[in-house]
Short mmCIF file of C-alpha atoms in Angstrom, two decimals:
data_model
loop_
_atom_site.label_atom_id
_atom_site.label_comp_id
_atom_site.label_asym_id
_atom_site.label_seq_id
_atom_site.Cartn_x
_atom_site.Cartn_y
_atom_site.Cartn_z
CA MET A 1346 91.32 77.56 88.69
CA SER A 1347 89.91 79.49 91.61
CA THR A 1348 90.28 83.19 92.34
CA GLU A 1349 90.02 85.31 95.47
CA GLN A 1350 90.68 89.03 95.72
CA THR A 1351 91.00 91.02 98.94
CA THR A 1352 91.07 94.80 99.11
CA GLU A 1353 89.69 96.53 102.17
CA ALA A 1354 88.03 99.91 101.69
CA GLY A 1355 90.55 102.65 102.44
CA SER A 1356 93.42 100.16 102.64
CA LEU A 1357 96.59 100.80 100.67
CA SER A 1358 97.19 97.04 100.21
CA TYR A 1359 95.72 94.32 98.06
CA THR A 1360 96.03 90.54 98.00
CA LEU A 1361 95.20 88.31 95.03
CA ASN A 1362 94.85 84.54 95.52
CA ARG A 1363 94.49 81.99 92.74
CA THR A 1364 94.87 78.29 92.23
CA LEU A 1365 96.58 77.55 88.92
CA ASP A 1366 96.30 74.27 87.05
CA ALA A 1367 100.06 73.82 86.74
CA PRO A 1368 102.89 72.44 88.90
CA THR A 1369 104.79 74.95 91.01
CA ALA A 1370 108.00 74.52 88.99
CA ALA A 1371 106.13 75.49 85.78
CA VAL A 1372 104.67 78.60 87.45
CA TRP A 1373 108.11 79.56 88.79
CA GLN A 1374 109.71 79.11 85.36
CA ALA A 1375 107.01 81.22 83.71
CA TRP A 1376 107.60 84.04 86.20
CA THR A 1377 111.45 83.90 86.25
CA THR A 1378 112.53 82.97 82.71
CA PRO A 1379 112.80 85.91 80.27
CA GLY A 1380 111.54 83.97 77.24
CA GLN A 1381 108.48 82.65 79.05
CA TYR A 1382 107.77 85.93 80.85
CA THR A 1383 107.81 87.75 77.52
CA GLN A 1384 105.15 85.37 76.15
CA TRP A 1385 102.56 86.01 78.84
CA ALA A 1386 103.32 89.32 80.57
CA GLY A 1387 102.98 91.69 77.62
CA ALA A 1388 106.67 92.54 77.37
CA ALA A 1389 108.37 93.53 74.13
CA ALA A 1390 110.41 90.73 72.58
CA GLY A 1391 114.06 90.90 73.62
CA SER A 1392 113.44 93.50 76.34
CA VAL A 1393 113.30 91.21 79.38
CA GLU A 1394 116.41 90.66 81.48
CA MET A 1395 116.32 88.80 84.80
CA ASP A 1396 119.06 88.05 87.30
CA VAL A 1397 116.84 86.07 89.70
CA ARG A 1398 118.79 86.18 92.96
CA PRO A 1399 118.68 88.50 95.98
CA GLY A 1400 120.07 91.83 94.77
CA GLY A 1401 119.81 90.79 91.11
CA VAL A 1402 118.24 93.28 88.72
CA TRP A 1403 115.45 92.91 86.18
CA LYS A 1404 114.10 95.05 83.39
CA ALA A 1405 111.37 94.81 80.79
CA THR A 1406 109.62 97.06 78.32
CA MET A 1407 105.90 96.50 78.60
CA VAL A 1408 103.60 96.95 75.61
CA THR A 1409 100.08 98.27 76.16
CA PRO A 1410 97.13 97.06 74.06
CA ASP A 1411 97.26 100.31 72.05
CA GLY A 1412 100.96 99.75 71.23
CA GLY A 1413 102.43 102.11 73.81
CA ARG A 1414 105.68 101.05 75.45
CA PHE A 1415 106.97 101.77 78.91
CA PRO A 1416 110.18 100.53 80.50
CA LEU A 1417 110.20 98.95 83.96
CA THR A 1418 113.23 98.23 86.14
CA GLY A 1419 113.86 96.87 89.58
CA SER A 1420 115.58 94.23 91.66
CA TYR A 1421 114.87 91.00 93.48
CA LEU A 1422 114.78 91.55 97.23
CA GLU A 1423 114.06 87.93 98.24
CA VAL A 1424 114.23 84.74 96.20
CA THR A 1425 113.28 81.27 97.41
CA GLU A 1426 113.08 79.04 94.33
CA ASN A 1427 109.62 77.64 93.61
CA ARG A 1428 108.25 79.37 96.74
CA ARG A 1429 108.67 83.15 97.05
CA LEU A 1430 109.75 86.24 95.12
CA VAL A 1431 109.86 89.71 96.59
CA VAL A 1432 110.29 92.10 93.69
CA GLY A 1433 111.32 95.74 94.01
CA MET A 1434 110.03 98.00 91.24
CA ASP A 1435 111.67 101.36 90.57
CA VAL A 1436 109.15 104.21 90.59
CA PRO A 1437 110.13 107.69 89.34
CA GLY A 1438 110.08 110.20 92.18
CA ARG A 1439 110.30 107.60 94.95
CA THR A 1440 113.43 106.93 96.94
CA GLU A 1441 112.36 103.38 97.84
CA PRO A 1442 111.13 100.81 95.33
CA ALA A 1443 107.52 99.64 95.28
CA THR A 1444 107.49 96.05 96.53
CA MET A 1445 105.39 93.15 95.28
CA THR A 1446 105.44 89.71 96.90
CA VAL A 1447 104.63 86.54 94.95
CA GLU A 1448 104.21 83.33 96.95
CA LEU A 1449 103.69 79.85 95.51
CA ASP A 1450 102.22 76.84 97.29
CA GLU A 1451 102.29 73.41 95.63
CA ARG A 1452 99.01 71.55 95.78
CA ASP A 1453 98.86 67.84 94.89
CA GLY A 1454 101.83 68.10 92.50
CA HIS A 1455 99.75 69.39 89.59
CA ARG A 1456 98.29 72.65 90.89
CA THR A 1457 99.77 75.74 92.48
CA GLY A 1458 98.35 78.32 94.84
CA ILE A 1459 99.68 81.78 94.04
CA VAL A 1460 99.34 84.85 96.25
CA VAL A 1461 100.32 88.32 95.02
CA ARG A 1462 100.49 91.14 97.59
CA GLN A 1463 101.43 94.77 97.39
CA THR A 1464 101.16 97.84 99.60
CA CYS A 1465 101.04 101.20 97.84
CA ASP A 1466 101.31 104.87 98.80
CA SER A 1467 97.79 105.90 97.75
CA VAL A 1468 94.40 104.38 96.97
CA GLU A 1469 94.84 105.39 93.31
CA GLU A 1470 98.24 103.67 93.11
CA ARG A 1471 96.78 100.58 94.79
CA ASP A 1472 93.88 100.44 92.34
CA MET A 1473 96.23 100.70 89.34
CA ALA A 1474 98.67 98.12 90.76
CA GLU A 1475 95.84 95.72 91.64
CA GLN A 1476 94.38 96.03 88.14
CA GLY A 1477 97.81 95.40 86.61
CA SER A 1478 98.46 92.38 88.84
CA THR A 1479 95.02 90.96 88.03
CA MET A 1480 95.78 91.30 84.32
CA LEU A 1481 99.17 89.60 84.86
CA LEU A 1482 97.53 86.67 86.66
CA ASP A 1483 94.89 86.38 83.91
CA SER A 1484 97.65 86.23 81.29
CA LEU A 1485 99.72 83.78 83.34
CA THR A 1486 96.67 81.53 83.75
CA ALA A 1487 96.05 81.53 79.99
CA PHE A 1488 99.75 80.91 79.24
CA LEU A 1489 99.91 77.94 81.62
CA ALA A 1490 96.67 76.50 80.21
CA GLY A 1491 98.32 76.36 76.77
CA ARG A 1492 101.39 74.41 77.89
CA PRO A 1493 101.62 70.65 77.40
CA THR A 1494 100.36 68.66 80.38
CA ASP A 1495 102.83 66.72 82.51
#
């Protein structure tokens, strides 16, 4: 696995790049299947719903390390199977959803490049979102490492 993180000083955007030791289809399934997503993303069991298609909605209740729970909702803005997800996330007080883009790139049939990008409204929001996305990618990496090899 390799990791690259890009955040320019003063920028409201971040980009995370990783190479995962798993085929693209396995990465896609982990990110778009409620049962798998629950296992690695820190969601409460039974709380994840996903209608993975443009305009489809998703929801999950995330569980923090101290046991706190917070619900998340949103919709899928773009879906290209095994390649690209653009996810809208509902944010209280905002009229437009926050948008996160996840792009997958198959490498040699057994590894996947993943790029996560997001632009936020403030440096503080960017820092929190980047930290959360980094934690998600760490958990995804660990989850994929524990799956049977192809």
